[in-house]
mmCIF file of C-alpha atoms in Angstrom:
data_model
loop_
_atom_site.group_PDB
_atom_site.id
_atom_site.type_symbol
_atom_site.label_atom_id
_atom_site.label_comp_id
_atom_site.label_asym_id
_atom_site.label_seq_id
_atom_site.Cartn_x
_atom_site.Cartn_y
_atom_site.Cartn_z
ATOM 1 C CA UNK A 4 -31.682 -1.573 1.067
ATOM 2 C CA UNK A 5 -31.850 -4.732 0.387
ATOM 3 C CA UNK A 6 -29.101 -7.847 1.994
ATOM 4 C CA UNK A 7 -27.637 -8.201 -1.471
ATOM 5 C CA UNK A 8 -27.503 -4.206 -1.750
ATOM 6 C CA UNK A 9 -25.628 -4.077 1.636
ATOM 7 C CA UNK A 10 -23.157 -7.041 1.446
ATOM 8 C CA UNK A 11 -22.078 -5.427 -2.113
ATOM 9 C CA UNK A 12 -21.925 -2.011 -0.404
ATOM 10 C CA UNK A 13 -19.962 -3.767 2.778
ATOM 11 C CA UNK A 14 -17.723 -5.572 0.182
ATOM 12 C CA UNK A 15 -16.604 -2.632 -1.835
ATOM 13 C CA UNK A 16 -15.845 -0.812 1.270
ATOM 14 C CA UNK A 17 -13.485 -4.069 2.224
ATOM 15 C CA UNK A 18 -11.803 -4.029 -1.223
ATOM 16 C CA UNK A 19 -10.948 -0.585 -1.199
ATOM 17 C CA UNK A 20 -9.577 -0.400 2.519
ATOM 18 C CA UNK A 21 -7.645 -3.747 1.251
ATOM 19 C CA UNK A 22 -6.443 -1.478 -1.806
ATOM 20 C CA UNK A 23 -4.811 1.207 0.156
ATOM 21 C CA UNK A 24 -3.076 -0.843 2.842
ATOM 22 C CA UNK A 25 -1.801 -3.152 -0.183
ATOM 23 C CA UNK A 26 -0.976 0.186 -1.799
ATOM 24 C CA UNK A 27 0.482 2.172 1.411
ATOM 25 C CA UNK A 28 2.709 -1.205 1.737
ATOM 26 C CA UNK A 29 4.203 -1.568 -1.907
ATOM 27 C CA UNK A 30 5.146 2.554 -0.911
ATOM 28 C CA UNK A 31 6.887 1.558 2.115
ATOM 29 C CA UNK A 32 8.412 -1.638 0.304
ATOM 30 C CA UNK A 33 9.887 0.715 -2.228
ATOM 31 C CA UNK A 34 11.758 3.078 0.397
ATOM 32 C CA UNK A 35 13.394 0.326 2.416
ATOM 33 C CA UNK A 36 14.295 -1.106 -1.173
ATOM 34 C CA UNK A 37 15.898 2.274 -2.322
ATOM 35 C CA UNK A 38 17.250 2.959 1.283
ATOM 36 C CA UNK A 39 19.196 -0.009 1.292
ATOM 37 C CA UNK A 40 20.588 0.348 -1.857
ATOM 38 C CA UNK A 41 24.760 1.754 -1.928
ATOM 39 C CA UNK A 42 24.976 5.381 -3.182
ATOM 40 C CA UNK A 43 28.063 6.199 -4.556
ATOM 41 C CA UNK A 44 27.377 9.934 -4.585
ATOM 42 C CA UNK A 45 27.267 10.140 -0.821
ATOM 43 C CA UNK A 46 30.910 10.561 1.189
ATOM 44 C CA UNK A 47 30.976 10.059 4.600
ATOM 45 C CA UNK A 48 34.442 10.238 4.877
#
């Protein structure tokens, strides 16, 4: 394998680890966004 072959291989790899973290985040962005919002539906008293 050539060093061109490798750093492509090596920067895929990076890009798709980036890709889920980004992706895993946006997830977790959206629950705290629809956790904080009021719901009328639910009575606690």
């Amino acid at each position: 394998m050539t060093l061109l072959e490798r750093s492509i291989q090596l920067n895929q790899s990076q890009i798709k680890k980036r890709e889920i973290h980004l992706n895993r985040y946006h997830f977790l962005e959206y629950n705290l966004s629809e956790a904080l919002i009021i719901q009328l539906e639910i009575n606690i008293y």
